[in-house]
Short mmCIF file of C-alpha atoms and ligand atoms in Angstrom, two decimals:
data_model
loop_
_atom_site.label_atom_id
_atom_site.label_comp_id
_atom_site.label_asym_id
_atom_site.label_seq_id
_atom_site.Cartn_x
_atom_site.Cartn_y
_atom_site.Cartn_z
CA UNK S 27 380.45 75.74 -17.27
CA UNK S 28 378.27 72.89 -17.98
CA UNK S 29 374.88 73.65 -20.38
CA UNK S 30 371.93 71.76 -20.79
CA UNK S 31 369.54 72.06 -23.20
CA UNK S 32 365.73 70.92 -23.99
CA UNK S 33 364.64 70.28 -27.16
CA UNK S 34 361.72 72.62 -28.69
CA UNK S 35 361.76 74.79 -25.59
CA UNK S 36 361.56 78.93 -26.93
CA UNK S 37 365.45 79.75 -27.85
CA UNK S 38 365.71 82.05 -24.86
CA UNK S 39 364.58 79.17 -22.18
CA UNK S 40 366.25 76.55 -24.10
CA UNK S 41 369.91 76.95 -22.76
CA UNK S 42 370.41 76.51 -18.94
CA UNK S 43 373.74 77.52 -17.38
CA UNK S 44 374.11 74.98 -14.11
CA UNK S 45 376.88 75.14 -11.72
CA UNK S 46 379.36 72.37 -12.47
CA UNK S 47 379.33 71.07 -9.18
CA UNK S 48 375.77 70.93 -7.95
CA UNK S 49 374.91 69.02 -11.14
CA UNK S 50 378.06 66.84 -10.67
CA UNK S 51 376.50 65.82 -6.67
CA UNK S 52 372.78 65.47 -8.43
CA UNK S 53 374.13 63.18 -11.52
CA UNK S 54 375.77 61.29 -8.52
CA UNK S 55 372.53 61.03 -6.30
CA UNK S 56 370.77 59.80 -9.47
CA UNK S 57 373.34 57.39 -9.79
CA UNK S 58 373.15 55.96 -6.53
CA UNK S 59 369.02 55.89 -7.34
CA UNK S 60 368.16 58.45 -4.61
CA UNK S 61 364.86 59.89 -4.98
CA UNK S 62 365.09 63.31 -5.96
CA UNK S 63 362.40 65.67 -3.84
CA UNK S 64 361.18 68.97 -3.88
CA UNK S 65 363.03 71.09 -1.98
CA UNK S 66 365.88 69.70 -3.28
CA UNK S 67 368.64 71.31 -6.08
CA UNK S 68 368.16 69.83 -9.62
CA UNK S 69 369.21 71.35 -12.95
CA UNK S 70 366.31 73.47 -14.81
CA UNK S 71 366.18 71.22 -17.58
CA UNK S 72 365.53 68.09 -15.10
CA UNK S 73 362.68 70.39 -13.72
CA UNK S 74 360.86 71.01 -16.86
CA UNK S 75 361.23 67.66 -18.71
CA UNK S 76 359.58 66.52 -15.32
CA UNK S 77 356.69 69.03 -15.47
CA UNK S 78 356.18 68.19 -19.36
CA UNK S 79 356.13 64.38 -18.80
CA UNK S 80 353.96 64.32 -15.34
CA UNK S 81 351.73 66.91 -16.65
CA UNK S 82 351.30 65.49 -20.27
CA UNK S 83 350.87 61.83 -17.75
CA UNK S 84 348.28 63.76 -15.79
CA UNK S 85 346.18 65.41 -19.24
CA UNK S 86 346.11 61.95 -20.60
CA UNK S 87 344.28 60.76 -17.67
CA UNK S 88 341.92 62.67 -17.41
CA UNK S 89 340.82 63.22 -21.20
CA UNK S 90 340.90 59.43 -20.68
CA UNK S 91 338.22 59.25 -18.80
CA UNK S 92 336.33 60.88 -22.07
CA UNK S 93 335.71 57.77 -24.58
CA UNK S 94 334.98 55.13 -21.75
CA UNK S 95 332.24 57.88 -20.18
CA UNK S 96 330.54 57.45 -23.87
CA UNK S 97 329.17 54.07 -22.56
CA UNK S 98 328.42 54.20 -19.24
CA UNK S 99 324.48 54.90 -19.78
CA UNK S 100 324.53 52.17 -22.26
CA UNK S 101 326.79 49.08 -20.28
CA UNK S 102 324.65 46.11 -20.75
CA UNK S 103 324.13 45.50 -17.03
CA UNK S 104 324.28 46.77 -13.53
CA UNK S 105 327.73 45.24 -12.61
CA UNK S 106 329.01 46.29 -15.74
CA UNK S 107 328.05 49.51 -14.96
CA UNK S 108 329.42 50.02 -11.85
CA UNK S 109 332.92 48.22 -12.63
CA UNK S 110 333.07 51.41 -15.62
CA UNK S 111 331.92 54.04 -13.26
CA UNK S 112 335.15 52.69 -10.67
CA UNK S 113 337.27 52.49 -13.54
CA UNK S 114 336.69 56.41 -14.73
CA UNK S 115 336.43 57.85 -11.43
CA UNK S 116 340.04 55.86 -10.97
CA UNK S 117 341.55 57.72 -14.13
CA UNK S 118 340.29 60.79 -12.61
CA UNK S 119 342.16 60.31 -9.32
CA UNK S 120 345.03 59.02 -11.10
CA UNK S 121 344.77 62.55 -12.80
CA UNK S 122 344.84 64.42 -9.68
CA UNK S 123 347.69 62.47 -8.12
CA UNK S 124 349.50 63.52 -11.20
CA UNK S 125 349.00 67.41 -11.31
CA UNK S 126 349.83 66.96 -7.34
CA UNK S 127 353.26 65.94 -8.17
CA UNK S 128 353.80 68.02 -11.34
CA UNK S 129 352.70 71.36 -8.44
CA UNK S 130 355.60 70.00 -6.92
CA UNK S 131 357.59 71.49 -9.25
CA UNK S 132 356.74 75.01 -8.98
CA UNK S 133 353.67 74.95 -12.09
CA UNK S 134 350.05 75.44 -10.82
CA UNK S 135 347.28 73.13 -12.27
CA UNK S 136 345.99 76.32 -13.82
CA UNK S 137 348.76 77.14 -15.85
CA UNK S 138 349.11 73.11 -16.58
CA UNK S 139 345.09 72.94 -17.80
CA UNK S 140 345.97 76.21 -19.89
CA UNK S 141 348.22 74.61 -21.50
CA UNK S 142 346.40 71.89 -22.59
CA UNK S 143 343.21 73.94 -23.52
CA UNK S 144 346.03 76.27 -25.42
CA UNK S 145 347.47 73.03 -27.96
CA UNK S 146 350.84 73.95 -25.98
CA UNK S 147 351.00 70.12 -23.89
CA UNK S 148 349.97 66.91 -25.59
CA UNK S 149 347.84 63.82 -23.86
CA UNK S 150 347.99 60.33 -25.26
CA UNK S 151 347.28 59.77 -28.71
CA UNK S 152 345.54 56.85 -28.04
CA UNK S 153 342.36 59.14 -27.11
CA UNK S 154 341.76 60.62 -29.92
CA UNK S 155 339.90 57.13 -31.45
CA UNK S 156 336.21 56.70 -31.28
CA UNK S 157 334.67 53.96 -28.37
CA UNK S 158 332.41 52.75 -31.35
CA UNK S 159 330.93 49.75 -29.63
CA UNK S 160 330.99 48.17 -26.28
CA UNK S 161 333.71 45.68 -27.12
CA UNK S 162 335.94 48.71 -27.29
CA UNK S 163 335.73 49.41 -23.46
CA UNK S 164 336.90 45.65 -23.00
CA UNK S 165 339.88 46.81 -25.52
CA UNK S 166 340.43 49.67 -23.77
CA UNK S 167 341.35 48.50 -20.31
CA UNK S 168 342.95 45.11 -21.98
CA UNK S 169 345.27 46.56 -24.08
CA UNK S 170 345.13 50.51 -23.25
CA UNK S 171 345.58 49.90 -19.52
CA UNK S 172 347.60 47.20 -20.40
CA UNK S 173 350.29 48.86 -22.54
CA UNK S 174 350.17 51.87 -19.79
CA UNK S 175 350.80 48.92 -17.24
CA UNK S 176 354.06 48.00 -18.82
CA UNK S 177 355.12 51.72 -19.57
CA UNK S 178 354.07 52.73 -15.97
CA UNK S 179 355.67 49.69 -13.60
CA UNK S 180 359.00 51.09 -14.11
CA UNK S 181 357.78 54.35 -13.54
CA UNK S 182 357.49 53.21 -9.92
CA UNK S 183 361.31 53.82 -9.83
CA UNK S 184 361.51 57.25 -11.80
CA UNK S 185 364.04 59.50 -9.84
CA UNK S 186 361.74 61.87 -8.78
CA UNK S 187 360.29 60.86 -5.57
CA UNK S 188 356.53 62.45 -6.15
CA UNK S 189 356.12 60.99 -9.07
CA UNK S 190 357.44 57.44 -8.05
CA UNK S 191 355.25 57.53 -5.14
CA UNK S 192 351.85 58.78 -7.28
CA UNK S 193 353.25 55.62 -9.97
CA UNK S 194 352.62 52.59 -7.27
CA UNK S 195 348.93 53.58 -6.49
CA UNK S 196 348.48 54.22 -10.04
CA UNK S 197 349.63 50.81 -11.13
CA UNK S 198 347.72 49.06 -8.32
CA UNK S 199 344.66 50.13 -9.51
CA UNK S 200 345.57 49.79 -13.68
CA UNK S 201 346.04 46.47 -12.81
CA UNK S 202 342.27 46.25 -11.61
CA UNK S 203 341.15 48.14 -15.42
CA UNK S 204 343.15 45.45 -17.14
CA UNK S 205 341.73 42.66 -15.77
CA UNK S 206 338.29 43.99 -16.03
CA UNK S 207 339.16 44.43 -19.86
CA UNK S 208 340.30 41.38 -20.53
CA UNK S 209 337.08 39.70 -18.89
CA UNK S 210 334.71 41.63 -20.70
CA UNK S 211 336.23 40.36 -23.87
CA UNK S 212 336.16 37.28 -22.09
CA UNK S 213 332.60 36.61 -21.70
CA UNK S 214 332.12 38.86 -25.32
CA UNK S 215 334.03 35.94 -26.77
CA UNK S 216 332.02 33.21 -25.49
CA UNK S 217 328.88 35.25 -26.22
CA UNK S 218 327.23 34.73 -29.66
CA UNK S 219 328.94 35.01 -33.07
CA UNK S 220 327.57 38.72 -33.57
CA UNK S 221 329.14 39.56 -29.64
CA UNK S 222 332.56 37.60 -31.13
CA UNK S 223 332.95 39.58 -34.05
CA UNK S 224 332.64 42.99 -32.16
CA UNK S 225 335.57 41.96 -29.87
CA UNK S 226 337.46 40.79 -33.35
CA UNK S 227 336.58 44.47 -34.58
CA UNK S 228 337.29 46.19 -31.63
CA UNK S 229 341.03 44.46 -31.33
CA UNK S 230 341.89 45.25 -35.08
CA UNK S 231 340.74 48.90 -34.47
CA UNK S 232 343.04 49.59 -30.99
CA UNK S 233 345.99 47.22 -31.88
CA UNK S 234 348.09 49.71 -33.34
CA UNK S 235 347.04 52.77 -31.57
CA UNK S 236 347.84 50.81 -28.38
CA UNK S 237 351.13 49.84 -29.93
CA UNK S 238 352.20 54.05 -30.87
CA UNK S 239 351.37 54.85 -27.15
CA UNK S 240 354.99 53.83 -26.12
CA UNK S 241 356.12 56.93 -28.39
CA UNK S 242 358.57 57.13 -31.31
CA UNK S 243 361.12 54.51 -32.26
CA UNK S 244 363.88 54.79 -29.87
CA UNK S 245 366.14 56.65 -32.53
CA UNK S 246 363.57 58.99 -33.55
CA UNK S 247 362.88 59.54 -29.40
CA UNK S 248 364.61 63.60 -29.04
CA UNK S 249 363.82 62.82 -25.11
CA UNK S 250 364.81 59.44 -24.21
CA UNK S 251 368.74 59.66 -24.15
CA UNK S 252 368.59 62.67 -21.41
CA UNK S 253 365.51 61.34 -19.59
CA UNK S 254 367.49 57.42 -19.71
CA UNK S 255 370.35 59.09 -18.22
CA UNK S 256 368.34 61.04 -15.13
CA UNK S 257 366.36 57.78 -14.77
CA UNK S 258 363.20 59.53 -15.43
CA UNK S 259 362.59 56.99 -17.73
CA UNK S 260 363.81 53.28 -16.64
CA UNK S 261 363.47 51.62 -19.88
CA UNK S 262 363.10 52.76 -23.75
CA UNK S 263 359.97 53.02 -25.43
CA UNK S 264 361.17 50.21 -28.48
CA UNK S 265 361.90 47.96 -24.83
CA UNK S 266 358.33 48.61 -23.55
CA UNK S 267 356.33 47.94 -26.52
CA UNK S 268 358.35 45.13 -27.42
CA UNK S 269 357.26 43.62 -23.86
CA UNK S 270 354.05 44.66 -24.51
CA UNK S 271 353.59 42.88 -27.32
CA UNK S 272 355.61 39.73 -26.04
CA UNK S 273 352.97 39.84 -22.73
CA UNK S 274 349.40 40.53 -24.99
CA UNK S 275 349.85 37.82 -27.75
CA UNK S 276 349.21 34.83 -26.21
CA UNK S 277 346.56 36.65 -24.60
CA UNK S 278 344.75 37.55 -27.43
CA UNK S 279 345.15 33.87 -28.39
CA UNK S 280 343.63 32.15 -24.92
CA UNK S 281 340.59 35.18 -26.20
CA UNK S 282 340.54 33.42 -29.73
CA UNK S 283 341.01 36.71 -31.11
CA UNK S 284 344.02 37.45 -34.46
CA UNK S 285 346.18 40.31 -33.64
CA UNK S 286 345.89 42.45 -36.81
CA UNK S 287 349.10 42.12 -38.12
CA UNK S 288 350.43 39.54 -40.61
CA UNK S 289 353.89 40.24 -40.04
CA UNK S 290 353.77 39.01 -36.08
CA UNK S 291 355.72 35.80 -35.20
CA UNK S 292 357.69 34.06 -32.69
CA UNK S 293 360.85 34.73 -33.25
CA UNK S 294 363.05 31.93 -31.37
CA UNK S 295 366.67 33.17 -31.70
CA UNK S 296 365.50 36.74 -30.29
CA UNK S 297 363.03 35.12 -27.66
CA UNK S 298 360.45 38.20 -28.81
CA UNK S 299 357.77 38.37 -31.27
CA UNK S 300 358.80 40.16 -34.42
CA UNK S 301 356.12 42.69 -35.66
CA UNK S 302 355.34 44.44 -38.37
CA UNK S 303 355.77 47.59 -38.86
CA UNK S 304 353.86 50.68 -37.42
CA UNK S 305 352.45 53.77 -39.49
CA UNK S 306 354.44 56.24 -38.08
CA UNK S 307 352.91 59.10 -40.10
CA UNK S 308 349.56 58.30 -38.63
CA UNK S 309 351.06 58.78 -35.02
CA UNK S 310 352.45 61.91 -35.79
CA UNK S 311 349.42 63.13 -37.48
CA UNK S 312 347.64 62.46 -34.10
CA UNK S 313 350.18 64.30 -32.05
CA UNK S 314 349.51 66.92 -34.33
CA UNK S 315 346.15 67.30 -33.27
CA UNK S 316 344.17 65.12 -35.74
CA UNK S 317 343.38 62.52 -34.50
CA UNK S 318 339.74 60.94 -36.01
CA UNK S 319 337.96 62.61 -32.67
CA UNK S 320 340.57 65.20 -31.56
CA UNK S 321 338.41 68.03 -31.86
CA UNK S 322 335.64 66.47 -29.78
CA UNK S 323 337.62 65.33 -26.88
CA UNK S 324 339.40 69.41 -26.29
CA UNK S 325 336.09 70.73 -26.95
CA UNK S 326 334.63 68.41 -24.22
CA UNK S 327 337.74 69.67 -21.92
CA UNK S 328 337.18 72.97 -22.45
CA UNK S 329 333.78 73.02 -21.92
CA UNK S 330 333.83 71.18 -18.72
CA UNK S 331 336.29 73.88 -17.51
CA UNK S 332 333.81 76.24 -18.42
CA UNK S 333 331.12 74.52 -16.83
CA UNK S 334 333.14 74.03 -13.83
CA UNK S 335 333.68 78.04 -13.08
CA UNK S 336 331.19 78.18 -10.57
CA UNK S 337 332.37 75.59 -8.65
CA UNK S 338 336.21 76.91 -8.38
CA UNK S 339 334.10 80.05 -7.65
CA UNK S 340 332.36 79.05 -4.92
CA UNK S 341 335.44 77.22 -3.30
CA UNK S 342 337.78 80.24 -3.28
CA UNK S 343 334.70 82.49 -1.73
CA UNK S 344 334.47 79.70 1.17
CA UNK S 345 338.69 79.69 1.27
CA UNK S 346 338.52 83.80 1.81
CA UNK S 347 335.42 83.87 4.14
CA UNK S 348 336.91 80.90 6.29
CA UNK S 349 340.17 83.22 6.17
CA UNK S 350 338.98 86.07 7.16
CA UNK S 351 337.26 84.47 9.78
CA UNK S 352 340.26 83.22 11.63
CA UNK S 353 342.09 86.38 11.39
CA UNK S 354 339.06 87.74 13.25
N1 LIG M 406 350.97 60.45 -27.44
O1 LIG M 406 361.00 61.85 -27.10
P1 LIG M 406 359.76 61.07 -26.86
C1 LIG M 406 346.22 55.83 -19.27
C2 LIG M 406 355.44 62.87 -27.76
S1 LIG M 406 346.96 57.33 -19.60
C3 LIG M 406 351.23 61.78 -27.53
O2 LIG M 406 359.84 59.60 -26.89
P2 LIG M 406 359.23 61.02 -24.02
C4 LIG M 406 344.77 55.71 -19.24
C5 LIG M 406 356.31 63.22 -26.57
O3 LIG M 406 355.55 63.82 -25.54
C6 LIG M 406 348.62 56.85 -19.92
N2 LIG M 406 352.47 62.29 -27.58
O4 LIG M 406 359.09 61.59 -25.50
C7 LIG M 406 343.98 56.78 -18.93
C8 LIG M 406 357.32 64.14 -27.21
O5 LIG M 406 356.76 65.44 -27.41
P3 LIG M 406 357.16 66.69 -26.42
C9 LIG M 406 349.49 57.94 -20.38
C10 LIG M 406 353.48 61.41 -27.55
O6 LIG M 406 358.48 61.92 -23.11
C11 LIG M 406 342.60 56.68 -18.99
C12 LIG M 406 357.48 63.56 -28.59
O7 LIG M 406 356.33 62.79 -28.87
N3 LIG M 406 350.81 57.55 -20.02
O8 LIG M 406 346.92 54.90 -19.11
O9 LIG M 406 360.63 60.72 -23.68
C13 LIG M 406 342.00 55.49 -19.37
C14 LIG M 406 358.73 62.71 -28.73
O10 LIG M 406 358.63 61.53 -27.91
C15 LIG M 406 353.29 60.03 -27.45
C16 LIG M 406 351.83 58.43 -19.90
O11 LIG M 406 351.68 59.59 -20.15
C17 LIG M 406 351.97 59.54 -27.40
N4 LIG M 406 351.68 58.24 -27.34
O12 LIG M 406 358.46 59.60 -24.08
C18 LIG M 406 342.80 54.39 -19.68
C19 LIG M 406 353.14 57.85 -19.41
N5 LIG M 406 354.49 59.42 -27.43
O13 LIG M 406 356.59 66.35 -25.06
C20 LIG M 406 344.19 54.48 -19.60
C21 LIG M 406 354.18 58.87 -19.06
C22 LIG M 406 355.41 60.40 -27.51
O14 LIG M 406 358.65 66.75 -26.36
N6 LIG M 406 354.89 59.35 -20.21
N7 LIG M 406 354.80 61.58 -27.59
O15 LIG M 406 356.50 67.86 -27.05
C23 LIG M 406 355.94 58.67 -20.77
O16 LIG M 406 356.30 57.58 -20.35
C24 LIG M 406 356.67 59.33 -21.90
O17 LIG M 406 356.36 60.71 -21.89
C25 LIG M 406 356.34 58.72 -23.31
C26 LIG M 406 357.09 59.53 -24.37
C27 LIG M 406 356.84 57.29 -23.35
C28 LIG M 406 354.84 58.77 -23.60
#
């Protein structure tokens, strides 16, 4: 008998008895880099690291959407405006996409949102900052949407087939956020001493959140070895964030901008940028639920549930009357 097990699942979930051959033919699919669908056999433990990751993928999206929607009645100009507006109804989508594929997998978006509203699923850290000026939406989609580019690309191969296939839309269109980042920074840097400072501010503020959203040190990551092996995850989060920060440097120097960290430097022999070293106990703080705006952004969640009744209301009485039609 083969057993799996997830870490920090209740004790009685935790152990899964699979049959020794049907997980010997799915390691093998995996192997080969077959998508894994649906209606196919997997092992339970396969099944729920998939709904915590997709759904926990899908949260973070949407309570995204929060910080950046702070500044959309203040954007400086029309165009401005309406590149934001694009950019949160995108995250949004993304969102859906994301709860689509985690269905798959035999949770409902209810019990998923309860979840969330409950403390019992965790969304980025990275949300839980203040957007305290508008250089911070130009960080946000420069280095926010840029480190989930890099964590997200490879995600275009993750076994699961619904989840790859929601990934390559998803990047498409992160790709569009970064961009628009990095050119609002752009023109804030060439902008007047008082607009140049802001984006200085707003880089030395999201530098290091950006840098904890690839999660834990690889040997302090209870998740990656199993979710490495099943090829839900392509590549470690120590490999991401060290491309990350290989790929944003010289950006932030064609910007003009310092990254905030006087440990950073080429590092020739490696072929990397050495960095220094990250407050860990801050990160975990955050994932603890306290964050500097943590409170505000599930409040905001839950209230727009709330708010939202009707509507989920109204759509099931139009489901059963349109139902009850037909079987007329
Ligand atoms: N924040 O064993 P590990 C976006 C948790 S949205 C909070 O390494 P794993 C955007 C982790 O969940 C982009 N929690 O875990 C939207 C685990 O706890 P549980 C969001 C974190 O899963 C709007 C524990 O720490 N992207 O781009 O192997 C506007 C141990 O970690 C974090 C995704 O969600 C964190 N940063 O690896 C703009 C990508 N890091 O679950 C932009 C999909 C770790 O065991 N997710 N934890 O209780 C992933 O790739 C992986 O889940 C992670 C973590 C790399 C994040």
């Amino acid at each position: 008998m083969y057993t799996t097990e997830l870490e920090k699942q209740p004790a009685p979930a935790l152990v899964t008895i699979e049959d020794p051959e049907r997980l010997a033919a799915f390691e093998a699919r995996v192997a080969a880099d077959e998508y894994i669908e649906p209606n196919d056999w997997m092992p339970e433990a396969y099944r729920r690291t998939l709904v915590r990751q997709i759904s926990q993928h899908a949260h973070s999206e949407i309570v995204g959407m929060l910080p950046e929607a702070n500044w959309l009645t203040r954007a400086p100009s029309l165009k401005r405006k309406a590149i934001l507006l694009a950019k949160i109804q995108d995250e949004g989508g993304h969102g859906l996409y994301l709860y689509c594929a985690a269905e798959t997998l035999g949770t409902s978006r209810e019990e998923m949102i309860e979840a969330l509203h409950a403390g019992r699923a965790k969304y980025s850290t990275i949300f839980n900052y203040p957007t305290l000026n508008w250089a911070d939406i130009g960080a946000i989609g420069w280095l926010v949407d840029g480190a989930a580019i890099m964590n997200q690309v490879p995600l275009q191969r993750t076994s699961y087939g619904p989840y790859a296939r929601a990934m390559v839309r998803i990047c498409k269109e992160e790709s569009f956020h970064q961009r628009q980042g990095y050119d609002l920074l752009l023109t804030m840097v060439n902008g007047t001493p008082a607009q140049r400072a802001m984006a200085q501010d707003a880089l030395n503020r999201w530098w290091w959140p950006a840098l904890m959203m690839f999660g834990p040190p690889d040997d302090n990551s209870p998740n990656s070895a199993q979710s490495m092996r099943w090829r839900i995850k392509r590549e470690t989060n120590d490999e991401l964030r060290q491309k990350f920060v290989d790929a944003t440097v010289p950006q932030a120097e064609l910007l003009g901008l310092t990254v905030p960290d006087p440990d950073l430097r080429w590092n020739e022999e490696r072929g990397h940028y050495d960095f220094g070293s990250i407050n860990w106990d801050e990160f975990y703080a955050v994932v603890r639920g306290e964050g500097p705006v943590a409170r505000e952004r599930m409040d905001a969640r839950r209230a727009a549930w709330d708010n939202g009744a009707w509507v989920r209301d109204a759509a099931a009485a139009f489901e059963a009357k349109r139902a009850s039609r037909k079987a007329a």
